[in-house]
Amino acid sequence: MVADIVAQEEPNKIAVFGKSRSHMDVAVADFLPHEKELFVLIADADGNMHVLEYNPERKFQLCHISHQ
Amino acid sequence: MTSKSAGRSCLLKLNHVFRVPLAEDEIVLCVEALSLEASEITGERRLLVAVGTSVIRGEDLQNAGNIYIFDVIPVVPEADRPETNRKLKLIVKEEVKGPVTAIAEISSQGYLIMAQGQKCMIRGLKEDNTLLPVAFLDVQTYVSSLKTLKGTGMTLVADGVKGVWFAGFSVSFLSRIDPQELWWLT
């Protein structure tokens, strides 16, 4: 049946839009939308807090902008 | 002393209301209240409690896990304990291959996303009280937290060792159509 084939063709997908650099022991992360940009707030296992910026043009789309 | 006892009487006392026993080697890793679509037909949303656990089976066997979905239902309270008028009713218990380390609500359709071992699964509650897998994503090591933007498919997958991923989920246009509606194609 054509309808079955058509329905199967495109499965539901999860696409990865961005990654941070990989050596980070993230305990909790959350979104921090600000004006028209997306930032990500991270708490790591050493007690540091990081702010990442989402920029699809970069190699690591989630890039580090500050930490404390 | 008087002020101390007066202060104490202001505190609300937390009483044990209901207990769900788990297996001896099973530990709870996450508890979340989610607004899930309880019925595919009516599209009814209900606030349900999701619990993710890990079953530790020793060093020779891989960790397994369970996901439980509970509904909070009113019951007749015990005598002299009016606070016991609620209990958790188990709707779904599903065994999965990895420990369930994080759960969150995702998309506007009332799905949930859960981390089970090195995999993130999006599931929907079905009429027959099972969790239907909708989509999945392979992740790195241990998902320490999952956060979503309410009402969208956008999610943050935080790994305990290897950084954070920003991912998005969208339901394919065709799967939203009942195949019977495509009768004219046959």
CSV table of C-alpha atoms in Angstrom, one decimal, chain B:
chain,number,residue,atom,x,y,z
B,1,MET,CA,11.6,28.4,75.8
B,2,THR,CA,8.2,29.9,75.1
B,3,SER,CA,9.4,31.6,71.9
B,4,LYS,CA,11.0,28.3,70.8
B,5,SER,CA,7.9,26.3,71.2
B,6,ALA,CA,5.8,29.0,69.6
B,7,GLY,CA,8.2,28.9,66.6
B,8,ARG,CA,7.9,25.2,66.4
B,9,SER,CA,4.1,25.3,66.3
B,10,CYS,CA,4.4,27.5,63.2
B,11,LEU,CA,6.2,24.7,61.3
B,12,LEU,CA,4.1,22.5,59.2
B,13,LYS,CA,4.6,18.9,60.0
B,14,LEU,CA,5.2,16.6,57.1
B,15,ASN,CA,3.5,13.3,57.5
B,16,HIS,CA,4.0,10.1,55.6
B,17,VAL,CA,0.9,9.7,53.4
B,18,PHE,CA,1.6,6.9,51.1
B,19,ARG,CA,4.5,4.6,50.3
B,20,VAL,CA,5.4,2.7,47.1
B,21,PRO,CA,7.9,-0.1,47.9
B,22,LEU,CA,10.6,-0.7,45.3
B,23,ALA,CA,12.9,-3.7,45.0
B,24,GLU,CA,15.8,-3.9,47.4
B,25,ASP,CA,18.4,-3.1,44.8
B,26,GLU,CA,16.5,-0.4,43.1
B,27,ILE,CA,17.2,3.3,43.7
B,28,VAL,CA,15.3,6.4,42.6
B,29,LEU,CA,17.3,8.7,40.3
B,30,CYS,CA,14.7,11.2,39.3
B,31,VAL,CA,11.1,12.2,40.2
B,32,GLU,CA,9.2,14.7,38.0
B,33,ALA,CA,5.6,15.9,37.7
B,34,LEU,CA,4.7,16.0,34.0
B,35,SER,CA,1.6,17.1,32.2
B,36,LEU,CA,1.2,14.2,29.8
B,37,GLU,CA,-1.4,13.4,27.2
B,38,ALA,CA,-3.4,10.6,29.0
B,39,SER,CA,-5.6,9.7,26.0
B,40,GLU,CA,-4.7,9.8,22.3
B,41,ILE,CA,-8.4,10.0,21.4
B,42,THR,CA,-9.6,12.8,23.6
B,43,GLY,CA,-6.2,14.5,23.9
B,44,GLU,CA,-6.8,14.9,27.6
B,45,ARG,CA,-3.8,16.2,29.6
B,46,ARG,CA,-3.2,15.1,33.1
B,47,LEU,CA,-0.5,16.0,35.7
B,48,LEU,CA,1.3,12.7,36.4
B,49,VAL,CA,4.3,11.7,38.5
B,50,ALA,CA,7.1,10.1,36.7
B,51,VAL,CA,9.8,8.2,38.6
B,52,GLY,CA,13.0,6.9,37.1
B,53,THR,CA,15.0,4.2,38.9
B,54,SER,CA,18.2,2.2,38.5
B,55,VAL,CA,18.4,-1.5,39.4
B,56,ILE,CA,21.9,-2.3,40.6
B,57,ARG,CA,22.8,-5.9,39.7
B,58,GLY,CA,26.4,-6.1,40.7
B,59,GLU,CA,29.6,-5.7,38.6
B,60,ASP,CA,28.9,-8.6,36.2
B,61,LEU,CA,25.6,-7.4,34.9
B,62,GLN,CA,24.6,-4.1,33.3
B,63,ASN,CA,22.4,-1.8,35.3
B,64,ALA,CA,18.8,-2.0,34.4
B,65,GLY,CA,16.1,0.5,35.2
B,66,ASN,CA,12.5,1.2,35.5
B,67,ILE,CA,10.2,4.0,34.7
B,68,TYR,CA,7.0,4.4,36.7
B,69,ILE,CA,4.1,6.7,35.9
B,70,PHE,CA,1.8,7.4,38.8
B,71,ASP,CA,-1.5,9.2,39.0
B,72,VAL,CA,-2.4,11.0,42.2
B,73,ILE,CA,-6.0,9.9,43.1
B,74,PRO,CA,-8.3,10.9,46.0
B,75,VAL,CA,-9.1,8.1,48.5
B,76,VAL,CA,-11.0,7.8,51.8
B,77,PRO,CA,-8.6,9.0,54.5
B,78,GLU,CA,-7.6,7.0,57.6
B,79,ALA,CA,-9.4,7.8,60.8
B,80,ASP,CA,-8.0,11.0,62.4
B,81,ARG,CA,-5.5,11.5,59.6
B,82,PRO,CA,-7.3,13.7,57.0
B,83,GLU,CA,-4.0,14.3,55.1
B,84,THR,CA,-4.0,10.6,53.9
B,85,ASN,CA,-6.7,11.4,51.4
B,86,ARG,CA,-4.4,10.9,48.4
B,87,LYS,CA,-2.5,8.0,47.0
B,88,LEU,CA,-0.4,7.1,44.0
B,89,LYS,CA,-1.9,4.8,41.5
B,90,LEU,CA,0.5,3.1,39.3
B,91,ILE,CA,-0.4,3.6,35.6
B,92,VAL,CA,2.7,2.3,33.9
B,93,LYS,CA,5.8,0.4,35.0
B,94,GLU,CA,8.2,-0.3,32.2
B,95,GLU,CA,11.5,-2.1,32.4
B,96,VAL,CA,14.3,-0.6,30.3
B,97,LYS,CA,17.8,-1.6,29.5
B,98,GLY,CA,19.7,1.2,31.2
B,99,PRO,CA,19.2,3.3,34.4
B,100,VAL,CA,16.6,6.0,34.0
B,101,THR,CA,18.6,9.0,35.1
B,102,ALA,CA,16.5,12.0,33.9
B,103,ILE,CA,13.0,12.7,32.8
B,104,ALA,CA,11.3,15.8,31.3
B,105,GLU,CA,8.2,16.8,29.5
B,106,ILE,CA,8.7,17.6,25.8
B,107,SER,CA,6.8,19.0,22.8
B,108,SER,CA,3.3,20.4,22.7
B,109,GLN,CA,1.9,16.9,22.2
B,110,GLY,CA,2.4,15.9,25.8
B,111,TYR,CA,5.3,13.5,25.3
B,112,LEU,CA,8.0,12.7,27.8
B,113,ILE,CA,11.7,12.4,27.2
B,114,MET,CA,13.7,10.1,29.4
B,115,ALA,CA,17.4,9.1,29.5
B,116,GLN,CA,17.8,5.4,29.7
B,117,GLY,CA,21.5,4.5,29.8
B,118,GLN,CA,23.3,5.8,26.7
B,119,LYS,CA,20.0,6.6,25.0
B,120,CYS,CA,17.4,9.3,25.2
B,121,MET,CA,13.9,8.2,24.3
B,122,ILE,CA,10.8,10.2,23.6
B,123,ARG,CA,7.7,8.3,24.6
B,124,GLY,CA,4.0,8.9,24.6
B,125,LEU,CA,1.4,7.5,26.9
B,126,LYS,CA,-1.0,5.3,25.1
B,127,GLU,CA,-4.6,4.3,25.7
B,128,ASP,CA,-3.6,0.8,26.9
B,129,ASN,CA,-1.3,2.2,29.5
B,130,THR,CA,2.0,1.6,27.8
B,131,LEU,CA,4.7,4.0,26.8
B,132,LEU,CA,5.1,4.1,23.1
B,133,PRO,CA,8.5,5.0,21.8
B,134,VAL,CA,8.3,8.0,19.4
B,135,ALA,CA,12.0,8.9,18.8
B,136,PHE,CA,15.4,8.3,20.2
B,137,LEU,CA,18.9,9.9,20.4
B,138,ASP,CA,22.1,8.2,21.2
B,139,VAL,CA,24.1,10.1,23.9
B,140,GLN,CA,27.5,9.7,25.4
B,141,THR,CA,27.9,8.5,29.0
B,142,TYR,CA,25.5,9.5,31.8
B,143,VAL,CA,22.7,12.0,31.3
B,144,SER,CA,22.8,14.1,34.5
B,145,SER,CA,19.9,16.4,33.5
B,146,LEU,CA,17.4,16.9,30.8
B,147,LYS,CA,15.7,20.3,30.4
B,148,THR,CA,13.2,21.3,27.8
B,149,LEU,CA,11.6,24.6,26.6
B,150,LYS,CA,8.0,24.2,27.6
B,151,GLY,CA,5.7,23.5,24.7
B,152,THR,CA,8.5,23.0,22.1
B,153,GLY,CA,10.7,20.1,21.1
B,154,MET,CA,13.9,21.8,22.1
B,155,THR,CA,15.9,20.1,24.8
B,156,LEU,CA,19.2,20.3,26.6
B,157,VAL,CA,20.9,17.0,27.3
B,158,ALA,CA,23.6,17.4,30.0
B,159,ASP,CA,26.1,14.7,30.3
B,160,GLY,CA,27.9,14.0,33.5
B,161,VAL,CA,31.3,13.7,31.8
B,162,LYS,CA,31.1,15.0,28.3
B,163,GLY,CA,29.5,18.4,28.1
B,164,VAL,CA,26.0,19.5,27.0
B,165,TRP,CA,24.0,19.0,23.8
B,166,PHE,CA,21.2,21.1,22.5
B,167,ALA,CA,18.8,19.0,20.5
B,168,GLY,CA,15.4,19.4,18.9
B,169,PHE,CA,12.5,17.1,18.3
B,170,SER,CA,9.9,17.4,15.7
B,171,VAL,CA,7.0,15.1,14.8
B,172,SER,CA,7.1,14.2,11.2
B,173,PHE,CA,4.2,15.7,9.3
B,174,LEU,CA,3.1,12.3,8.0
B,175,SER,CA,3.0,10.5,11.3
B,176,ARG,CA,0.4,13.1,12.5
B,177,ILE,CA,-1.9,11.9,9.7
B,178,ASP,CA,-4.0,8.9,10.3
B,179,PRO,CA,-3.0,6.5,7.4
B,180,GLN,CA,-6.7,5.9,6.7
B,181,GLU,CA,-7.0,9.5,5.7
B,182,LEU,CA,-4.6,8.8,2.8
B,183,TRP,CA,-7.1,6.4,1.2
B,184,TRP,CA,-6.9,8.4,-2.0
B,185,LEU,CA,-3.3,7.4,-2.5
B,186,THR,CA,-4.0,3.7,-2.7
